[in-house]
PDB file of C-alpha atoms and ligand atoms in Angstrom:
ATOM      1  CA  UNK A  24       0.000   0.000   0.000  1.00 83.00           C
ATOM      2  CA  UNK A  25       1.949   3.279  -1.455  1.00 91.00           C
ATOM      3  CA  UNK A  26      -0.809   5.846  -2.768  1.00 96.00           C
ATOM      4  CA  UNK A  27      -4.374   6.015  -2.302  1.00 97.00           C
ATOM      5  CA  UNK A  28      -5.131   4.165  -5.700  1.00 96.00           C
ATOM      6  CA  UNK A  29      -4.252   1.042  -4.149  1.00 96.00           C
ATOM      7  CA  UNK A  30      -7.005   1.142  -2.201  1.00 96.00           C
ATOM      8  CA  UNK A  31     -10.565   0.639  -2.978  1.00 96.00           C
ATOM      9  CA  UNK A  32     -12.441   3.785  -1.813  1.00 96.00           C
ATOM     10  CA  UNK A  33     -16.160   2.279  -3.085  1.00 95.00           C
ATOM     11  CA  UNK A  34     -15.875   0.031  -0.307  1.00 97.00           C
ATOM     12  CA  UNK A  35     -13.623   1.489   2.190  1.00 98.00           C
ATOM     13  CA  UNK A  36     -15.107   1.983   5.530  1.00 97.00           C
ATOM     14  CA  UNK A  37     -13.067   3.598   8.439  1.00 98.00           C
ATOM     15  CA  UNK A  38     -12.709   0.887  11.809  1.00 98.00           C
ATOM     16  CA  UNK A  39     -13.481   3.618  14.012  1.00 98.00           C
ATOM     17  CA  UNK A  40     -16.101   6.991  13.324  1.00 98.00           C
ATOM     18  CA  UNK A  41     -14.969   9.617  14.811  1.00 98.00           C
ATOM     19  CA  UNK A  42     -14.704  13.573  15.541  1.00 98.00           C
ATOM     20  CA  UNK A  43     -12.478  16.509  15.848  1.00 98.00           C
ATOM     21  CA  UNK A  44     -14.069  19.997  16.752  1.00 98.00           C
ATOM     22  CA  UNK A  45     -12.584  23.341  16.213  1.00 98.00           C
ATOM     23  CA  UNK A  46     -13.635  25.809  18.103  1.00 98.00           C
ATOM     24  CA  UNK A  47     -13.252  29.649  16.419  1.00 98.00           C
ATOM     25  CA  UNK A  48     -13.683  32.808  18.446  1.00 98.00           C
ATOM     26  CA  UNK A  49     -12.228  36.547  18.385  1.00 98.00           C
ATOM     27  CA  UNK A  50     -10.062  35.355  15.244  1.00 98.00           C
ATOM     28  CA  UNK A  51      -8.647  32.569  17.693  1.00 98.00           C
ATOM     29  CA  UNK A  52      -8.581  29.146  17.282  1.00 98.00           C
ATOM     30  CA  UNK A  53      -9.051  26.472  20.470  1.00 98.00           C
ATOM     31  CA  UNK A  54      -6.621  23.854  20.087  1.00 98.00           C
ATOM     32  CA  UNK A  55      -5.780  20.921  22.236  1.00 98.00           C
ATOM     33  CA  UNK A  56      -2.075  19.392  23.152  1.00 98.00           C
ATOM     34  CA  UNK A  57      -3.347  15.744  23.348  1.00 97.00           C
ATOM     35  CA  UNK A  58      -1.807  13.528  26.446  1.00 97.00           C
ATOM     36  CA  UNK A  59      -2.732  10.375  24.920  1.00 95.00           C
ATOM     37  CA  UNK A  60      -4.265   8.448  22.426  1.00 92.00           C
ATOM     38  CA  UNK A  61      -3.434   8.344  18.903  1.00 92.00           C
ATOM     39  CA  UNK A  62      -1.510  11.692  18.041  1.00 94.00           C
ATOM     40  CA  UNK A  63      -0.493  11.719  21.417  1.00 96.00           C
ATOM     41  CA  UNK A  64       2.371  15.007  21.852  1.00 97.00           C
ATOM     42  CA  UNK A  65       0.229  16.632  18.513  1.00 98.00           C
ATOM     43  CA  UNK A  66      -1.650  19.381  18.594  1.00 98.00           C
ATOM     44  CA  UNK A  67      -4.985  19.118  17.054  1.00 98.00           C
ATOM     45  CA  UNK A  68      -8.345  19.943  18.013  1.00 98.00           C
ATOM     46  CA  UNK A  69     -10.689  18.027  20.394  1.00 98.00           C
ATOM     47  CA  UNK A  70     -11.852  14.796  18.992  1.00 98.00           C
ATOM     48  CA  UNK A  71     -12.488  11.241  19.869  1.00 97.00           C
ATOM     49  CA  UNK A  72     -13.889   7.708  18.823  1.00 98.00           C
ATOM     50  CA  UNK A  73     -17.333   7.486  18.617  1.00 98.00           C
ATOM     51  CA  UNK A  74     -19.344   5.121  21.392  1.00 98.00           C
ATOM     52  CA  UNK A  75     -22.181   3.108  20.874  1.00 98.00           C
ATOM     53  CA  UNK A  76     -25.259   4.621  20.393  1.00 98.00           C
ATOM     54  CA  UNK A  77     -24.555   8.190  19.768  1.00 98.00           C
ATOM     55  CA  UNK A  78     -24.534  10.373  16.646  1.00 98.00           C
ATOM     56  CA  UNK A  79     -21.285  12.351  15.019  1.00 98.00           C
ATOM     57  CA  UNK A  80     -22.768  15.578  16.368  1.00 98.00           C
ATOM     58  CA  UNK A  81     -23.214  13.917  20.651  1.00 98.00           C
ATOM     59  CA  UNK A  82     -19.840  12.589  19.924  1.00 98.00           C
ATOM     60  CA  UNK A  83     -18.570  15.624  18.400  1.00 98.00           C
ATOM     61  CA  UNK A  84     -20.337  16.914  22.060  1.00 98.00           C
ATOM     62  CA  UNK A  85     -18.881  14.760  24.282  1.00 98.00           C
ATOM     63  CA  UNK A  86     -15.614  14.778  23.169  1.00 98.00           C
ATOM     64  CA  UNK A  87     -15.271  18.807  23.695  1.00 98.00           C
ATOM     65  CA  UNK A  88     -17.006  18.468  27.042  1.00 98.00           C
ATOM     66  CA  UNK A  89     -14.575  15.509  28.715  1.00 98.00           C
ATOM     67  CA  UNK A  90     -11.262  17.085  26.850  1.00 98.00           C
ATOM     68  CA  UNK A  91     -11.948  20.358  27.991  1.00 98.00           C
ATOM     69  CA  UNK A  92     -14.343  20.943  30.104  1.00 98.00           C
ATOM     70  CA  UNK A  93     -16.619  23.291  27.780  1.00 98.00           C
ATOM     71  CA  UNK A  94     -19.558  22.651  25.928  1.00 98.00           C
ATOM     72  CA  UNK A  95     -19.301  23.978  21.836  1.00 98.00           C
ATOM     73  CA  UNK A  96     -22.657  25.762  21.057  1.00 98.00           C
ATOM     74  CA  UNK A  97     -24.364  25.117  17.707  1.00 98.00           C
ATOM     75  CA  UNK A  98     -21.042  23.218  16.049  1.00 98.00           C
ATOM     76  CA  UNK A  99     -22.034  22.979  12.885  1.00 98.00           C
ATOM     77  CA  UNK A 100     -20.561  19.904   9.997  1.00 98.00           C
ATOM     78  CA  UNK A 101     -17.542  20.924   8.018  1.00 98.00           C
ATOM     79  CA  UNK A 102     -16.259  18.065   6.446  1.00 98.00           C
ATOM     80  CA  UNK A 103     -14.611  14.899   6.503  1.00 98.00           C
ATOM     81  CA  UNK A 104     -11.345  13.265   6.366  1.00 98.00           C
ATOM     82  CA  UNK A 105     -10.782   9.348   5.776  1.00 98.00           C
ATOM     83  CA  UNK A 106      -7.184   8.168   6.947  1.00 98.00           C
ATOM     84  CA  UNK A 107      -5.933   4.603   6.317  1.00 98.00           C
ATOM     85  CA  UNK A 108      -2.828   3.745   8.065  1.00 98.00           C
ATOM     86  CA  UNK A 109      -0.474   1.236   6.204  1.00 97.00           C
ATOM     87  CA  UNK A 110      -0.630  -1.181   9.218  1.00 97.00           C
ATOM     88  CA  UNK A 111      -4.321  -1.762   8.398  1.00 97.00           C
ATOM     89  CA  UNK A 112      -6.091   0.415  10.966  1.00 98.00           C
ATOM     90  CA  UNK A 113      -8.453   3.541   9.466  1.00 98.00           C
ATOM     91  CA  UNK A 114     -10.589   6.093  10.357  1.00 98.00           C
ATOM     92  CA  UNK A 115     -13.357   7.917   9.129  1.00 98.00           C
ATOM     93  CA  UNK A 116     -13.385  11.582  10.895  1.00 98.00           C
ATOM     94  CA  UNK A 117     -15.987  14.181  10.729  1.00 98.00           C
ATOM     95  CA  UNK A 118     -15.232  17.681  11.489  1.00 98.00           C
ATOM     96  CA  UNK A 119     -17.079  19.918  13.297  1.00 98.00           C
ATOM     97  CA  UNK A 120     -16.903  24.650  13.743  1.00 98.00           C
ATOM     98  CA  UNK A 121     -18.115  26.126  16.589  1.00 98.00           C
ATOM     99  CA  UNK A 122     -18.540  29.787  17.150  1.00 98.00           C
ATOM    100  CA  UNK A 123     -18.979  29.964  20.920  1.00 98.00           C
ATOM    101  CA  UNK A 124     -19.005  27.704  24.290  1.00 98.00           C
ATOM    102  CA  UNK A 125     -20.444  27.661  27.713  1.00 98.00           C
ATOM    103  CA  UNK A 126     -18.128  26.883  30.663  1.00 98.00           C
ATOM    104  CA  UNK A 127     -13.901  27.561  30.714  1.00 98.00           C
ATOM    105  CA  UNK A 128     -11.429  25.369  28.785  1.00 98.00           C
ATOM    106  CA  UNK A 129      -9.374  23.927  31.173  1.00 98.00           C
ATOM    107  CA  UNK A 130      -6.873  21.124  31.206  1.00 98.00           C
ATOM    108  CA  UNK A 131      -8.028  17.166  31.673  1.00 98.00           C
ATOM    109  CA  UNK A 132      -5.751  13.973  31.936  1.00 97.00           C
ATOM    110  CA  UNK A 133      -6.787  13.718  28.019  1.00 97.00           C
ATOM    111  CA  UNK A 134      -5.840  17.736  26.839  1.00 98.00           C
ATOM    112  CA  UNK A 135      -4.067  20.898  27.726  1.00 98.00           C
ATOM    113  CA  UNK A 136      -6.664  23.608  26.050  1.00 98.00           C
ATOM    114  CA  UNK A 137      -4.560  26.386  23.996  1.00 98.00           C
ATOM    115  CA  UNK A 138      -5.697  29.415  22.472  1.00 98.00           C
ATOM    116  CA  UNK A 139      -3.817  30.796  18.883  1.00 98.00           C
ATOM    117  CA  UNK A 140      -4.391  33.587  16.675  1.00 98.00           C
ATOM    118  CA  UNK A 141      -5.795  31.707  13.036  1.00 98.00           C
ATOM    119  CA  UNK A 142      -2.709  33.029  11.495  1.00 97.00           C
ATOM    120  CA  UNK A 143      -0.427  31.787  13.517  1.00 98.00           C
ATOM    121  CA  UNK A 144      -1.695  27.814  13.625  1.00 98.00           C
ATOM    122  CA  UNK A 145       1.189  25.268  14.492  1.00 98.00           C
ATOM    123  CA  UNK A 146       1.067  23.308  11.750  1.00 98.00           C
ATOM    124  CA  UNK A 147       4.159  21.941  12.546  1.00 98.00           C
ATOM    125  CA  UNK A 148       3.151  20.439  15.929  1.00 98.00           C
ATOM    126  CA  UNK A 149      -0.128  19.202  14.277  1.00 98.00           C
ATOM    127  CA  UNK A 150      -0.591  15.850  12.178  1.00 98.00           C
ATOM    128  CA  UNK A 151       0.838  16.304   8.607  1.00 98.00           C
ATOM    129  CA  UNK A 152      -2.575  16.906   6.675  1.00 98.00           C
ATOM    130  CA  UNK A 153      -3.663  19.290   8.734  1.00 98.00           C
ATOM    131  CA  UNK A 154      -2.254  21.985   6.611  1.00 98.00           C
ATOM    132  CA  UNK A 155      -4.114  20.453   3.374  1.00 98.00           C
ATOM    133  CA  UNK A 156      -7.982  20.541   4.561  1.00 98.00           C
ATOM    134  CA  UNK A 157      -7.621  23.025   7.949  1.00 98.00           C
ATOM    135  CA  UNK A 158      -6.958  26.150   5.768  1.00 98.00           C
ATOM    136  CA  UNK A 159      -9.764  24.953   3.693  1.00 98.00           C
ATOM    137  CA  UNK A 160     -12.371  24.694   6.343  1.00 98.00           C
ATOM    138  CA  UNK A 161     -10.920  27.920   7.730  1.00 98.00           C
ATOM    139  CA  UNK A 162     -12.413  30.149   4.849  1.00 97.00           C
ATOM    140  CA  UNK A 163     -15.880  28.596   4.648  1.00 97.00           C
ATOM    141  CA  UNK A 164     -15.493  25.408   2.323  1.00 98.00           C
ATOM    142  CA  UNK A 165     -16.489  22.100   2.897  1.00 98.00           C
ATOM    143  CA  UNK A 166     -13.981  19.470   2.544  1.00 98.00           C
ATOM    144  CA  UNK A 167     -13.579  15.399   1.897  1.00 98.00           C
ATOM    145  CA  UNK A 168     -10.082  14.454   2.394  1.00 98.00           C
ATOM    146  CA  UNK A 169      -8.692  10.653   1.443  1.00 98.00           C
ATOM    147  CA  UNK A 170      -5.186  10.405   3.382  1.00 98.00           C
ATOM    148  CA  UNK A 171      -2.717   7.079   3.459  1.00 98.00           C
ATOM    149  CA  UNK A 172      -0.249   7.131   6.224  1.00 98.00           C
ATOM    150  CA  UNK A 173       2.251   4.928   7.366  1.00 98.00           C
ATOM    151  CA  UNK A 174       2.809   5.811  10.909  1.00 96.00           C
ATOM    152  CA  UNK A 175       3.033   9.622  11.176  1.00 95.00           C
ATOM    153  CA  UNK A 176       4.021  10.137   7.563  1.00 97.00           C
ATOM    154  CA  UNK A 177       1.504  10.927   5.329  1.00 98.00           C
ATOM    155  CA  UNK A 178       2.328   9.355   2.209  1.00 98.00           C
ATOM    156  CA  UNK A 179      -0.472  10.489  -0.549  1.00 98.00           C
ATOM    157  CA  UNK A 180      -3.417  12.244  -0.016  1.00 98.00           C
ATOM    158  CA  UNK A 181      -5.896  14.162  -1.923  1.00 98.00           C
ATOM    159  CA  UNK A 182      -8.470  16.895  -1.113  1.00 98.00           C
ATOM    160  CA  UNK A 183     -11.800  17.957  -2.261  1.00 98.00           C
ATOM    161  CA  UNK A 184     -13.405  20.869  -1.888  1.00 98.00           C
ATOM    162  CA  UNK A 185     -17.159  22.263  -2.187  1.00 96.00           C
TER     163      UNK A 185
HETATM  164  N1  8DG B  24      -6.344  16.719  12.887  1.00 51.91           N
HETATM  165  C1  8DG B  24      -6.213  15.405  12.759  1.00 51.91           C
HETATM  166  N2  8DG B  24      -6.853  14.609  13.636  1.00 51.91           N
HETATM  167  C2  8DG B  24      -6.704  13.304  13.474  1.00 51.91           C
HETATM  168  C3  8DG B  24      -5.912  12.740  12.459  1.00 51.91           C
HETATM  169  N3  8DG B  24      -5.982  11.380  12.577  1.00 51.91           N
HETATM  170  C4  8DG B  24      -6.775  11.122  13.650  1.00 51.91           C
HETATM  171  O1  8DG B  24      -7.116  10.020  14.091  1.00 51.91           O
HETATM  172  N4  8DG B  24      -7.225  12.305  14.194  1.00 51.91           N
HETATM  173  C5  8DG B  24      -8.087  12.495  15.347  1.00 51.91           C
HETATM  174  C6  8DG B  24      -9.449  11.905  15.242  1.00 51.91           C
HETATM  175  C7  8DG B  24      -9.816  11.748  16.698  1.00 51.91           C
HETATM  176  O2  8DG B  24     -10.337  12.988  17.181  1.00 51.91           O
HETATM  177  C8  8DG B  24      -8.489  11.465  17.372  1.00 51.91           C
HETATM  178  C9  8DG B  24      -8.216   9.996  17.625  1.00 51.91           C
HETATM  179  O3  8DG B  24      -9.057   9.508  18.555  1.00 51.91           O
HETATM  180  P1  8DG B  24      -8.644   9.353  20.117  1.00 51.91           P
HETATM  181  O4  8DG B  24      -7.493   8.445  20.238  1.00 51.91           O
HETATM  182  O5  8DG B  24      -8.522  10.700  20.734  1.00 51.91           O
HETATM  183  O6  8DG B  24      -9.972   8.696  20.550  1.00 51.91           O
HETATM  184  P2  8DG B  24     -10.612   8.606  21.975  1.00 51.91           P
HETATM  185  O7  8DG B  24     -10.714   9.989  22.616  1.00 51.91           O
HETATM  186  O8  8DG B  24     -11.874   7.841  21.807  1.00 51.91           O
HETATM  187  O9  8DG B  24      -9.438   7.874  22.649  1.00 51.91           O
HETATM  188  P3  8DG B  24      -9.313   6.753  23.686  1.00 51.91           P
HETATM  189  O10 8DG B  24     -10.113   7.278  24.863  1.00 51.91           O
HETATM  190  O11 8DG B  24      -9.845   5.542  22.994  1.00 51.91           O
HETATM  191  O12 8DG B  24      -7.817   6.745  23.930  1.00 51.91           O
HETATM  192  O13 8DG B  24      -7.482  11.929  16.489  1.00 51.91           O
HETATM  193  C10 8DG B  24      -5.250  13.601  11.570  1.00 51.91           C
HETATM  194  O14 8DG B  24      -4.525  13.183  10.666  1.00 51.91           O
HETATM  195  N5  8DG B  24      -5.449  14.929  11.752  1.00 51.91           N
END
């Protein structure tokens, strides 16, 4: 498995649903250093596996509320990103915006909430095809990403926009 054409996308279905939430206020974004799971050390924004019974948008919920400690208000759907890892695991994620929250972000055994300025977004600390789709999502569009990785190295991707 070296690029995304040797996979069937038809079929391909990601082993675990999930959802990553970015938060966007006072032209600041809400980011997350994550203290475990996969991307542990990364920055990225609050996100999880979803659990039985529940919808993208109460996982999308949940995972905001038990990283951080805040509830996102109306997050609306932004797009999605399917990741298949070379070792056979995958991942179907939907992303979520949110303009506002109730409560104050504060750090959990899962996250460490951090505040930066949407022009100054760590890519660098963040997973490798962040800087493909976030930008994207940033200025309004929705997105469908496909994304092979081996490990942390992204080895092909490819983007749509809408
Ligand atoms: N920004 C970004 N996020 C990603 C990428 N790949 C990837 O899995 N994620 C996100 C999706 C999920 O929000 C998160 C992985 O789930 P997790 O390990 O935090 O799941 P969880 O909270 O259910 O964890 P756990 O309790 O089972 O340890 O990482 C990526 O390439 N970029």
């Amino acid at each position: 498995m070296q690029s995304l054409q040797d996979i069937d996308w038809n079929t391909w279905q990601g082993k675990d649903p999930a959802t990553l939430t970015f938060i966007i206020k006072d032209e600041q974004i809400l980011l997350i250093r994550k203290k475990r799971g996969l991307g542990a050390g990364k920055i990225n924004g609050p996100g999880g596996r979803l659990e039985p019974g529940e919808t993208m948008l109460e996982c999308a919920i949940r995972e905001v509320q038990e990283e951080l400690c805040i509830t996102p208000i109306d997050p609306i759907f932004c797009g999605e990103s399917l990741f298949q890892f070379t070792d056979g695991y995958s991942i179907h994620v939907h992303t979520y915006m949110a303009h506002d929250f109730e409560g104050t972000p504060a750090e959990t055994d899962e996250a460490i909430p951090l505040w930066f300025p949407l022009d100054g977004i760590p890519y660098e600390e963040m997973w490798a095809d962040d800087i493909v789709w976030l930008p994207e999502m940033l200025k309004g569009s929705q997105f469908k990403g496909r994304y092979l990785f081996d490990g942390d190295r992204m080895l092909d991707h490819h983007l749509d926009i809408f």
